Short mmCIF file of C-alpha atoms and ligand atoms in Angstrom, two decimals:
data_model
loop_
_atom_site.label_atom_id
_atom_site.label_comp_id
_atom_site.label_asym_id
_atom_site.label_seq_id
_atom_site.Cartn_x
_atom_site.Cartn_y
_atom_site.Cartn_z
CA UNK A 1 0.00 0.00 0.00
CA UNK A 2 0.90 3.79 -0.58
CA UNK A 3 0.46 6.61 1.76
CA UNK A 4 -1.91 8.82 0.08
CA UNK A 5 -1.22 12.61 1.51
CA UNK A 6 -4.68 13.71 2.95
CA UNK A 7 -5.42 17.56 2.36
CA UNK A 8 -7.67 19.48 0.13
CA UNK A 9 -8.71 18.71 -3.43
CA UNK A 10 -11.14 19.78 -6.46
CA UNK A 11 -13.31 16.59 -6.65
CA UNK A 12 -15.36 16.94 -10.34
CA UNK A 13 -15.77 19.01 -12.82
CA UNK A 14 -16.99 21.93 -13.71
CA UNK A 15 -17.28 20.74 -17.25
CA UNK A 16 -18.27 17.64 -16.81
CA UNK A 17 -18.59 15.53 -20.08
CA UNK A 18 -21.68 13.39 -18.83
CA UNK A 19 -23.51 15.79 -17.33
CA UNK A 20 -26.34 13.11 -15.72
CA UNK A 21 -23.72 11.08 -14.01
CA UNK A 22 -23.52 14.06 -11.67
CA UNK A 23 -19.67 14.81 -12.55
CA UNK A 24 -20.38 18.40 -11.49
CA UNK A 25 -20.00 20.86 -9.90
CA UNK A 26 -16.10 20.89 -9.23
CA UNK A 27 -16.26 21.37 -5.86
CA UNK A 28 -13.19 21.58 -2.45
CA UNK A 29 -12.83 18.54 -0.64
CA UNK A 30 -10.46 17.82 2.55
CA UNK A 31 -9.67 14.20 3.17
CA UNK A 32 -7.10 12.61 5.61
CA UNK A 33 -3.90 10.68 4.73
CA UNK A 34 -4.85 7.03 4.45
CA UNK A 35 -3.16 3.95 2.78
CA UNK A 36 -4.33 2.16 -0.42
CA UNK A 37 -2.96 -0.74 -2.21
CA UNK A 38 -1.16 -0.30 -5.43
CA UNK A 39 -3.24 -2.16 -7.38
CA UNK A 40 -6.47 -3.61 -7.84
CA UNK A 41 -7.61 -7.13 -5.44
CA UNK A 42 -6.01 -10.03 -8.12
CA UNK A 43 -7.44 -13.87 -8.43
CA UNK A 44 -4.77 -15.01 -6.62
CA UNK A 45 -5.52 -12.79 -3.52
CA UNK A 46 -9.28 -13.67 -3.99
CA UNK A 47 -8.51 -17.22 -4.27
CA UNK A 48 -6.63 -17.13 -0.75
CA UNK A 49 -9.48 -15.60 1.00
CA UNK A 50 -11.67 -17.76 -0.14
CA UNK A 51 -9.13 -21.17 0.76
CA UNK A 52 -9.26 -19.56 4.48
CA UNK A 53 -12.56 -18.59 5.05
CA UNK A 54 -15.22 -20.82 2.30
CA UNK A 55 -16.47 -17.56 1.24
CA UNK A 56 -19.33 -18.06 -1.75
CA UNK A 57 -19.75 -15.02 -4.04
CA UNK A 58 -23.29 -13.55 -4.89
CA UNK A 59 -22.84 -14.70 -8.42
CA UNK A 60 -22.51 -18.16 -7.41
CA UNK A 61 -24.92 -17.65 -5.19
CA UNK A 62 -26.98 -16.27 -8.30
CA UNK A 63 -25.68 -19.06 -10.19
CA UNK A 64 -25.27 -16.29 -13.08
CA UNK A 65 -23.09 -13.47 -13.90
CA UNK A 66 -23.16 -10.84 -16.73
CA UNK A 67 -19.98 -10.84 -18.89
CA UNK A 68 -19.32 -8.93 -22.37
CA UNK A 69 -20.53 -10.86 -25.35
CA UNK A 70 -17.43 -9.83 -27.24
CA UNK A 71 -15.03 -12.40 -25.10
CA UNK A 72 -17.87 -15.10 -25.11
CA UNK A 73 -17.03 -18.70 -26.80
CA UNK A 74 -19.47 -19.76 -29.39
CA UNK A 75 -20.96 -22.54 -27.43
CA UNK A 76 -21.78 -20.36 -24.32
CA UNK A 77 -23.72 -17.44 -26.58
CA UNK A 78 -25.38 -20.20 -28.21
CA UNK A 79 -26.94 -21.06 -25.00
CA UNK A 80 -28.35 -17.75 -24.18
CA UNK A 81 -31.31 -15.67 -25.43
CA UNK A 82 -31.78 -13.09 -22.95
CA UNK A 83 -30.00 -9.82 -23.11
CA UNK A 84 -30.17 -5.85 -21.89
CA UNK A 85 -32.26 -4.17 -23.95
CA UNK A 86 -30.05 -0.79 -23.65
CA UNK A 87 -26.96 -2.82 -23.52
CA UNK A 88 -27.47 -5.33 -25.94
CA UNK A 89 -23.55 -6.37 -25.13
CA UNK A 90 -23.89 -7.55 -22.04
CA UNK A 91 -25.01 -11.15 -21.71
CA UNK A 92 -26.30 -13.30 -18.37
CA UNK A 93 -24.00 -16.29 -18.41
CA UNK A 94 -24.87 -19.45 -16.41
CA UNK A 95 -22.07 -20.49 -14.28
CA UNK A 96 -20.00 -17.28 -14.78
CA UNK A 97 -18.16 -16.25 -11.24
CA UNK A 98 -14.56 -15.22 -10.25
CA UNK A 99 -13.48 -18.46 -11.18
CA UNK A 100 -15.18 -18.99 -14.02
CA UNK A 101 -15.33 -15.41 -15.58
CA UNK A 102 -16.71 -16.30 -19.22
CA UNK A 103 -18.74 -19.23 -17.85
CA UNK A 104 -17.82 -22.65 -17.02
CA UNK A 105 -15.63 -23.53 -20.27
CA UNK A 106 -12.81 -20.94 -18.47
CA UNK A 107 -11.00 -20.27 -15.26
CA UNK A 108 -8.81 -17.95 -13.80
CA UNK A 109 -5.46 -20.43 -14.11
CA UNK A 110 -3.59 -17.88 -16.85
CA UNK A 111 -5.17 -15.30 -14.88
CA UNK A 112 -3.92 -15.40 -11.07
CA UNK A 113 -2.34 -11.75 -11.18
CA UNK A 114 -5.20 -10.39 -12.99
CA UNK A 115 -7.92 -8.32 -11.55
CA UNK A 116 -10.84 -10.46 -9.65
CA UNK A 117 -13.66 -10.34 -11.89
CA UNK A 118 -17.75 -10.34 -10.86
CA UNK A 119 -17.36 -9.52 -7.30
CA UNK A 120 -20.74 -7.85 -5.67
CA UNK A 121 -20.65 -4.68 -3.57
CA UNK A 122 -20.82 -7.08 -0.76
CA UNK A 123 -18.59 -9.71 -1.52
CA UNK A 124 -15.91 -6.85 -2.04
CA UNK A 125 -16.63 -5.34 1.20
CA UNK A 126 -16.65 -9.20 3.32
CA UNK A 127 -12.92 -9.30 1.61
CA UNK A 128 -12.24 -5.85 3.17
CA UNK A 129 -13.32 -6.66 6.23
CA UNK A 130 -11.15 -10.26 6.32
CA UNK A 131 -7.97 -8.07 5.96
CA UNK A 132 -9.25 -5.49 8.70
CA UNK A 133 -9.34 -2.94 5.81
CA UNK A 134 -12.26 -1.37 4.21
CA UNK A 135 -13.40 0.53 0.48
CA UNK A 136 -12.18 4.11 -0.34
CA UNK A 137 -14.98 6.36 0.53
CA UNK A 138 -15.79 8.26 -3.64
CA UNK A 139 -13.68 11.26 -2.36
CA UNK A 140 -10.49 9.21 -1.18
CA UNK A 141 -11.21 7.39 -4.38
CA UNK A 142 -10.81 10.15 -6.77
CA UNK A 143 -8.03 11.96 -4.15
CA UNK A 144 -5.95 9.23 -5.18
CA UNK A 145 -6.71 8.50 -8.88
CA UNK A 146 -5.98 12.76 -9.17
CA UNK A 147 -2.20 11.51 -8.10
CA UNK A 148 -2.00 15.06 -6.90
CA UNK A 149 -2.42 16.87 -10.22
CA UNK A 150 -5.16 19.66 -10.26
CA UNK A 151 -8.02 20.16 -13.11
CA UNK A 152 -6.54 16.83 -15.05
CA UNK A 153 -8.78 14.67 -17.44
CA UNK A 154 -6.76 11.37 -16.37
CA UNK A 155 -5.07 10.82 -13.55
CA UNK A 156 -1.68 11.59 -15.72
CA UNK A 157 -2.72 14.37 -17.48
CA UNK A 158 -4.74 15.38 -20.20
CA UNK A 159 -3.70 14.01 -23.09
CA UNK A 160 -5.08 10.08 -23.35
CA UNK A 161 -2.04 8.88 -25.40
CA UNK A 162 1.01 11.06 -24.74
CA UNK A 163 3.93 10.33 -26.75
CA UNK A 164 2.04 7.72 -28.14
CA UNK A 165 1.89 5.73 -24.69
CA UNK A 166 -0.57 3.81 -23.38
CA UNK A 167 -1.48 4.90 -19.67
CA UNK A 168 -4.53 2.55 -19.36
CA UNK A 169 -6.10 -0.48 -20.27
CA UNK A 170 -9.03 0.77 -22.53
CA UNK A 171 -11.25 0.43 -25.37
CA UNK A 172 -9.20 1.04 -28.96
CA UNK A 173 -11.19 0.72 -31.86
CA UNK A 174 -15.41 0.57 -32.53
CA UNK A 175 -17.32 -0.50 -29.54
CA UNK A 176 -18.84 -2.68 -29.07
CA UNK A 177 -17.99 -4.33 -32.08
CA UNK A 178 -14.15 -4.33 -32.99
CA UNK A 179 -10.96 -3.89 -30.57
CA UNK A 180 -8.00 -3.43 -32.30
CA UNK A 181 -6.09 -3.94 -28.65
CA UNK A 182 -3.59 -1.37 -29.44
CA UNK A 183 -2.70 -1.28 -25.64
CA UNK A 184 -2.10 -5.27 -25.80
CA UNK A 185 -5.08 -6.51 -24.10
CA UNK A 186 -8.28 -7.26 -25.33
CA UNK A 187 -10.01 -8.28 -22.29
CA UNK A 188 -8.24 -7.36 -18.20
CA UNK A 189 -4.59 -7.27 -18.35
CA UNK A 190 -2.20 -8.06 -15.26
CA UNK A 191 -2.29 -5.54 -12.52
CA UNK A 192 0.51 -3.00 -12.92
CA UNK A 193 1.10 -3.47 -16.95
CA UNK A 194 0.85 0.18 -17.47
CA UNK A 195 2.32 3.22 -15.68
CA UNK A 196 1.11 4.50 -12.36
CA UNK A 197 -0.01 7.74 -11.11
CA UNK A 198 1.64 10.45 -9.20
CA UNK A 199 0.83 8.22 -5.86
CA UNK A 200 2.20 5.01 -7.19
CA UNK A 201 -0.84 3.53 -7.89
CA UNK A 202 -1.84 0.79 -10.95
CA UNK A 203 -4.49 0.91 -13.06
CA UNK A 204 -6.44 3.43 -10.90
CA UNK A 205 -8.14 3.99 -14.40
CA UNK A 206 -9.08 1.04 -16.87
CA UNK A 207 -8.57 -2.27 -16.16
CA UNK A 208 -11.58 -2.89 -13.89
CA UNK A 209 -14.21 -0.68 -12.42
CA UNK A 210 -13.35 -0.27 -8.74
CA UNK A 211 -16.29 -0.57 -6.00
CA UNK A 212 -15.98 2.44 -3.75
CA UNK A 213 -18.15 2.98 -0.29
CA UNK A 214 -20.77 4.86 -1.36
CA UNK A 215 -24.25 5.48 -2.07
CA UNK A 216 -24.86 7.01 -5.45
CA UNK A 217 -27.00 10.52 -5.86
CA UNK A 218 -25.97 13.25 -8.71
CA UNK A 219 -26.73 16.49 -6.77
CA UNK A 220 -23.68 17.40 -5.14
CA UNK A 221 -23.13 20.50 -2.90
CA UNK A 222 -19.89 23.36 -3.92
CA UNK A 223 -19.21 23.78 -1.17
CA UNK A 224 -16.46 22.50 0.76
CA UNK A 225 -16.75 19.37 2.50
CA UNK A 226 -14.23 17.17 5.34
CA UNK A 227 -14.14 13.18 4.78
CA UNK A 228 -17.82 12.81 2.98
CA UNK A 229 -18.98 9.29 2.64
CA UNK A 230 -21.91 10.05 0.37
CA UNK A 231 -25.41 9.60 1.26
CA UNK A 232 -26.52 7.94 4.30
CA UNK A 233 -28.73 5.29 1.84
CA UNK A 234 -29.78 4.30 -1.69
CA UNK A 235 -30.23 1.79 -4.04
CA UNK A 236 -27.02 1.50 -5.67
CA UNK A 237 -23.34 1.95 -4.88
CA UNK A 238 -20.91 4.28 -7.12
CA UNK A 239 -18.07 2.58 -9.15
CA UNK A 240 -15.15 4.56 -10.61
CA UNK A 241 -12.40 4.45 -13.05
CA UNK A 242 -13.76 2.25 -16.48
CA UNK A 243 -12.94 -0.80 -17.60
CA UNK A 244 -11.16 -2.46 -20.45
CA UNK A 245 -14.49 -2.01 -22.16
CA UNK A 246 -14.38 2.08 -21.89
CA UNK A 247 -14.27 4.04 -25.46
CA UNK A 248 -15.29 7.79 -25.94
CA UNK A 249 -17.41 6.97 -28.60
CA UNK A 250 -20.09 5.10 -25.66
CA UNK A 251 -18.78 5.51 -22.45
CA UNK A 252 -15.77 8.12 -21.41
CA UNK A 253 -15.63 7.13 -17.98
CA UNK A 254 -11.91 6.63 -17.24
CA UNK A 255 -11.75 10.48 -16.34
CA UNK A 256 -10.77 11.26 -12.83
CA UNK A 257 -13.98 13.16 -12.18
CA UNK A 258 -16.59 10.20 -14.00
CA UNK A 259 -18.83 7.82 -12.28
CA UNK A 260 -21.49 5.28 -13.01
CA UNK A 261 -23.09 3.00 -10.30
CA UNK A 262 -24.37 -0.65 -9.95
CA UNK A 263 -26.54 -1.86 -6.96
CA UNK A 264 -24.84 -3.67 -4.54
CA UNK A 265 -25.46 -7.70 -5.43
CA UNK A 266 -24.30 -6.81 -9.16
CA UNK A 267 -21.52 -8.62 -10.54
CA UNK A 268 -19.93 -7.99 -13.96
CA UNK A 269 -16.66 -9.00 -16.21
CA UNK A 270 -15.44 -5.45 -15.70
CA UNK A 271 -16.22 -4.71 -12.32
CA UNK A 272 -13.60 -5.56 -9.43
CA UNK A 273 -11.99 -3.33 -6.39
CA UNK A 274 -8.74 -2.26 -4.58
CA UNK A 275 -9.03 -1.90 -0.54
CA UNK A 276 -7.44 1.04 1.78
CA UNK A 277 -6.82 1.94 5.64
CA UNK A 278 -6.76 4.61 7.58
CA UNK A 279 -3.40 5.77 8.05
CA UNK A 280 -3.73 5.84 12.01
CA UNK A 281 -4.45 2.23 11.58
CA UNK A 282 -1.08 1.11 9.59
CA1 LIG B 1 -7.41 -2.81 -24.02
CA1 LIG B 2 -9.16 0.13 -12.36
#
């Protein structure tokens, strides 16, 4: 883990470039130092939570997952007729889970220091709580993706590509139906393949969607607040960063300031976490 400096910070934007996900208004927040890890939770970490404590995920629980008909096998879309109506992409897959992320004809065995894939709100914050560590609140979340730079698109600057250079794990080509995988990876790529922030941390953008503590609303107060953790209650959690599966053309979300949301059983083939501490507590 890294020591991220506490202090104040602009958290969104005053030109925000999805205006509904309530990126707006750019407004002063204080947070305190606190630790988070370097990169996001990995299969391998997962996989020795669940050897100590039995732990069953939601989506085997479920019995289903949703995963991204692009990295589907034949056979598997064969099987299924059901889809999202406004996301035709996304595709309920019987027997999909963290081990099993495109359904029961794959595991994670290639995959160990890759992200953890279809972890719930909740089975991301029973992991936390294992290691006595908990979720970034939204505000430590985007404190630390910022990496201490002010008014930046990405968490490097605010050119996507500079010098031609990859900084994230993203979307290259027509989504949803061609990726050229300029940045090498089609699908999740091991944690720390690109650069990291000003902090020292991995993939804080792209890669996987990262779980943060929570509640989602878009009205936000300007003015300043200390430590917020969001509304007391709601219906679904806020996620940050993008995925893998993030293009401008359909969803520019691996800004510092974006956001989307999921409720908190959801589990996806983009959508893992990274834990942090309180730095009285390290
Ligand atoms: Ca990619
Ligand atoms: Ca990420």
């Amino acid at each position: 883990m890294v020591l991220i400096p506490g202090g104040d910070f602009l958290m969104g934007t005053d030109e925000p470039s999805i205006p509904a996900d309530g990126e707006g208004p750019q407004r002063p927040v204080h947070v305190d130092s606190f630790y988070m890890d370097i990169h996001e939770v990995t299969n391998q970490q997962f996989q020795t939570f669940v050897a100590d404590t039995g732990y069953v995920t939601e989506a085997e629980k479920f019995g289903d997952s949703f995963v991204f008909e692009g990295i589907l096998s034949d056979s598997v879309k064969k099987e299924i007729t059901q889809a999202v109506a406004a996301a035709p992409w996304w595709l309920p897959v019987k027997g999909a889970n963290w081990k099993h992320p495109e359904g029961q004809d794959s595991n994670i065995t290639d995959r160990l220091d890759h992200p953890v894939l279809h972890v719930s709100w909740n089975d991301a914050l029973t992991y936390c709580s294992w290691l006595h560590k908990r979720l970034p609140t939204e505000a430590e979340w985007e404190c630390a993706c910022r990496g201490g730079l002010q008014n930046r698109l990405y968490p490097w600057g605010n050119k996507l590509n500079p010098k031609g250079q990859h900084y994230a794990n993203l979307w290259q080509g027509d989504f949803p139906n061609h990726n050229t995988a300029e940045d090498g990876y089609v699908k999740t790529s091991p944690v720390m393949s690109f650069p990291p922030n000003g902090f020292g941390l991995y993939d804080i953008v792209g890669n996987v969607w990262e779980w943060t503590s929570d509640w989602w609303m878009v009205h936000h107060t300007a003015e300043k607040l200390q430590n917020p953790t969001g509304p007391q209650s709601g219906s679904d959690k806020v996620k940050k960063g993008g995925s893998y599966m993030c293009h401008k053309s359909y969803c520019y979300r691996y800004r510092c300031a974006a956001r989307s949301q999921n409720t908190p059983d959801s589990s996806a083939s983009n959508l893992g976490f990274r834990f942090c501490l309180p730095s009285y507590l390290n």
